[in-house]
Tab-separated table of C-alpha atoms in Angstrom:
chain	number	residue	atom	x	y	z
A	66	MET	CA	3.025	16.052	-10.114
A	67	LEU	CA	5.761	14.038	-8.480
A	68	ASN	CA	7.525	13.725	-11.842
A	69	LEU	CA	7.755	17.468	-12.480
A	70	HIS	CA	11.157	19.147	-12.663
A	71	ASP	CA	10.035	21.465	-9.873
A	72	ARG	CA	10.553	19.456	-6.671
A	73	ARG	CA	8.117	21.342	-4.410
A	74	PHE	CA	5.565	18.532	-4.490
A	75	GLN	CA	8.222	15.861	-3.920
A	76	GLU	CA	9.633	17.636	-0.880
A	77	HIS	CA	6.357	18.730	0.697
A	78	ASN	CA	5.784	17.129	4.112
A	79	SER	CA	2.277	15.829	3.496
A	80	PHE	CA	1.537	16.058	-0.239
A	81	CYS	CA	2.333	12.381	-0.995
A	82	PHE	CA	0.107	11.205	1.846
A	83	THR	CA	-2.724	13.532	0.864
A	84	ALA	CA	-2.553	12.493	-2.792
A	85	PHE	CA	-2.522	8.793	-1.869
A	86	ASN	CA	-5.465	9.316	0.487
A	87	MET	CA	-7.417	11.029	-2.301
A	88	LEU	CA	-6.690	8.134	-4.667
A	89	GLN	CA	-7.839	5.633	-2.026
A	90	ARG	CA	-11.050	7.574	-1.423
A	91	ARG	CA	-11.745	7.817	-5.162
A	92	THR	CA	-11.333	4.072	-5.585
A	93	LEU	CA	-13.470	3.362	-2.539
A	94	LEU	CA	-16.242	5.692	-3.716
A	95	LEU	CA	-16.192	4.200	-7.214
A	96	HIS	CA	-16.638	0.653	-5.923
A	97	THR	CA	-19.169	1.760	-3.316
A	98	ALA	CA	-21.201	3.460	-6.025
A	99	LEU	CA	-21.109	0.295	-8.124
A	100	LYS	CA	-22.174	-1.773	-5.122
A	101	THR	CA	-25.110	0.514	-4.243
A	102	LYS	CA	-26.486	0.132	-7.756
A	103	ARG	CA	-26.841	-3.635	-7.307
A	104	ALA	CA	-30.280	-5.066	-6.598
A	105	SER	CA	-29.195	-6.549	-3.259
A	106	PHE	CA	-28.214	-3.182	-1.772
A	107	ARG	CA	-31.643	-2.458	-0.262
A	108	SER	CA	-31.650	-5.745	1.646
A	109	PHE	CA	-28.143	-5.073	2.996
A	110	ALA	CA	-29.129	-1.541	4.015
A	111	SER	CA	-32.175	-2.793	5.905
A	112	LYS	CA	-30.117	-5.529	7.615
A	113	PHE	CA	-27.521	-2.970	8.637
A	114	SER	CA	-30.100	-0.670	10.200
A	115	ASP	CA	-31.427	-3.517	12.393
A	116	ILE	CA	-28.065	-4.406	13.977
A	117	SER	CA	-27.320	-3.367	17.558
A	118	SER	CA	-24.030	-1.834	18.644
A	119	ASP	CA	-23.532	-4.694	21.135
A	120	SER	CA	-23.462	-7.233	18.308
A	121	ILE	CA	-20.938	-5.167	16.385
A	122	ARG	CA	-18.788	-4.820	19.510
A	123	SER	CA	-18.824	-8.552	20.279
A	124	VAL	CA	-17.973	-9.463	16.675
A	125	SER	CA	-15.161	-6.891	16.578
A	126	GLU	CA	-13.707	-8.274	19.823
A	127	ARG	CA	-13.749	-11.781	18.364
A	128	LEU	CA	-12.144	-10.516	15.158
A	129	ALA	CA	-9.398	-8.870	17.201
A	130	ARG	CA	-8.656	-12.290	18.714
A	131	GLY	CA	-8.531	-13.838	15.226
A	132	ASP	CA	-11.928	-15.556	15.185
A	133	SER	CA	-13.711	-14.475	12.017
A	134	GLU	CA	-16.180	-17.341	11.706
A	135	THR	CA	-17.950	-17.849	15.049
A	136	TYR	CA	-21.268	-16.164	15.755
A	137	HIS	CA	-23.670	-16.634	18.680
A	138	ASN	CA	-26.913	-15.335	17.180
A	139	ASP	CA	-28.475	-14.232	13.897
A	140	GLU	CA	-27.528	-10.614	14.439
A	141	GLU	CA	-23.831	-11.486	14.724
A	142	ARG	CA	-24.096	-13.660	11.627
A	143	THR	CA	-25.533	-10.630	9.794
A	144	VAL	CA	-22.609	-8.491	11.008
A	145	LEU	CA	-20.140	-11.040	9.627
A	146	SER	CA	-21.935	-11.181	6.259
A	147	LEU	CA	-21.955	-7.382	6.048
A	148	MET	CA	-18.233	-7.345	6.835
A	149	ARG	CA	-17.640	-9.719	3.938
A	150	GLU	CA	-19.499	-7.279	1.688
A	151	VAL	CA	-17.328	-4.415	2.939
A	152	ASN	CA	-14.209	-6.492	2.255
A	153	VAL	CA	-15.387	-7.010	-1.321
A	154	ILE	CA	-15.547	-3.241	-1.756
A	155	THR	CA	-12.247	-2.456	-0.005
A	156	SER	CA	-10.331	-5.221	-1.767
A	157	HIS	CA	-9.895	-2.826	-4.694
A	158	VAL	CA	-8.520	-0.008	-2.521
A	159	PRO	CA	-4.694	0.034	-2.557
A	160	GLY	CA	-3.173	-0.376	0.897
A	161	SER	CA	-6.330	-1.687	2.590
A	162	ALA	CA	-6.359	-4.888	4.623
A	163	ALA	CA	-8.646	-6.553	2.085
A	164	ALA	CA	-6.266	-5.628	-0.761
A	165	LEU	CA	-3.401	-7.269	1.142
A	166	VAL	CA	-5.492	-10.419	1.607
A	167	ASN	CA	-6.232	-10.376	-2.135
A	168	MET	CA	-2.514	-10.171	-2.954
A	169	ARG	CA	-1.744	-13.046	-0.572
A	170	ASN	CA	-4.458	-15.126	-2.218
A	171	GLU	CA	-2.997	-14.359	-5.648
A	172	ILE	CA	0.420	-15.542	-4.460
A	173	ARG	CA	-1.109	-18.717	-3.037
A	174	GLY	CA	-2.933	-19.303	-6.326
A	175	LEU	CA	0.319	-18.913	-8.248
A	176	MET	CA	2.014	-21.393	-5.924
A	177	ILE	CA	-0.788	-23.895	-6.486
A	178	GLU	CA	-0.685	-23.385	-10.255
A	179	LYS	CA	3.080	-23.166	-10.790
A	180	GLY	CA	4.457	-24.840	-7.650
A	181	LEU	CA	6.568	-23.461	-4.849
A	182	PRO	CA	9.509	-21.282	-5.828
A	183	SER	CA	12.784	-23.150	-5.621
A	184	PHE	CA	15.024	-20.085	-5.759
A	185	TYR	CA	14.742	-17.020	-3.527
A	186	LEU	CA	16.599	-13.796	-3.976
A	187	THR	CA	16.666	-10.729	-1.754
A	188	ILE	CA	17.753	-7.429	-3.239
A	189	ASN	CA	18.967	-4.629	-0.970
A	190	PRO	CA	19.658	-1.494	-3.008
A	191	ALA	CA	21.201	0.406	-0.005
A	192	ASP	CA	20.087	3.824	-1.187
A	193	VAL	CA	21.823	5.594	1.697
A	194	TYR	CA	25.261	4.725	0.244
A	195	ASN	CA	24.626	4.877	-3.488
A	196	PRO	CA	25.792	7.970	-5.426
A	197	ILE	CA	22.987	7.524	-7.976
A	198	VAL	CA	20.557	8.871	-5.362
A	199	LYS	CA	22.609	12.044	-5.053
A	200	PHE	CA	22.713	12.308	-8.848
A	201	LEU	CA	18.915	11.923	-9.027
A	202	ALA	CA	18.597	14.667	-6.405
A	203	GLY	CA	20.314	17.065	-8.808
A	204	SER	CA	23.964	16.997	-7.722
A	205	GLU	CA	26.573	17.162	-10.458
A	206	ILE	CA	28.374	13.840	-10.110
A	207	ASP	CA	30.314	12.033	-12.817
A	208	LEU	CA	29.131	8.499	-12.102
A	209	ASN	CA	31.720	7.023	-14.471
A	210	HIS	CA	34.698	8.550	-12.645
A	211	ILE	CA	33.650	8.755	-9.002
A	212	LEU	CA	36.346	8.606	-6.345
A	213	PRO	CA	35.918	6.815	-3.004
A	214	ASP	CA	35.927	10.097	-1.071
A	215	GLU	CA	33.051	11.355	-3.251
A	216	VAL	CA	30.758	8.500	-2.187
A	217	PRO	CA	27.944	10.070	-0.161
A	218	GLN	CA	28.047	9.881	3.614
A	219	TYR	CA	25.333	7.889	5.345
A	220	TRP	CA	23.897	10.792	7.357
A	221	GLU	CA	23.798	13.244	4.407
A	222	GLN	CA	22.159	10.666	2.191
A	223	SER	CA	19.614	9.719	4.872
A	224	ILE	CA	18.565	13.353	5.238
A	225	LEU	CA	18.342	13.722	1.460
A	226	ILE	CA	16.060	10.661	1.197
A	227	ALA	CA	13.935	11.775	4.145
A	228	LYS	CA	13.394	15.180	2.524
A	229	ASN	CA	12.535	13.715	-0.865
A	230	PRO	CA	11.246	10.110	-0.777
A	231	VAL	CA	10.414	10.247	-4.500
A	232	ILE	CA	14.144	10.076	-5.228
A	233	ALA	CA	14.398	6.857	-3.217
A	234	ALA	CA	11.455	5.393	-5.158
A	235	ARG	CA	13.049	6.360	-8.490
A	236	PHE	CA	16.364	4.874	-7.415
A	237	PHE	CA	14.677	1.628	-6.398
A	238	ASN	CA	12.866	1.484	-9.739
A	239	ILE	CA	16.117	2.043	-11.677
A	240	TYR	CA	17.970	-0.521	-9.558
A	241	VAL	CA	15.349	-3.243	-9.934
A	242	LYS	CA	14.936	-2.652	-13.682
A	243	ALA	CA	18.723	-2.882	-14.121
A	244	PHE	CA	18.785	-6.090	-12.103
A	245	LEU	CA	15.951	-7.731	-14.002
């Protein structure tokens, strides 16, 4: 829908967020459904029903301080094991904390396998100054013969990108593909 010629979906205030939320929920429900079909689900469900709110609170306070391993009783150990199970499910959901941990682990694995990168490069496309963004937004601009006074102004371009973030994403995709 974001690739349609009609830009209503691209410029809607909350459509992108709603669509992404629906995709996250679909992924979460798919993996939750797969997890509930496993033989171990009944034991996890019974363990979860026996846990007190005090144990969950104390474990969450320790997690907030960065301690994800320490437990003081069997109930807290059960909470930590259930949290690991939840992380397994949410690791497939784009944008979740567990998915970010998975990506970091993949990068670490690549560094172990291939070694540390010896060359770093930072690309800054600067979409608020580039006339290609204005062209992608539908303005008639001859990119081959553009004059300096026709280069978009920062404020105009910022408003254009804020109204239609899909244009910024397309520009970034074009820029990176051209670079690579």
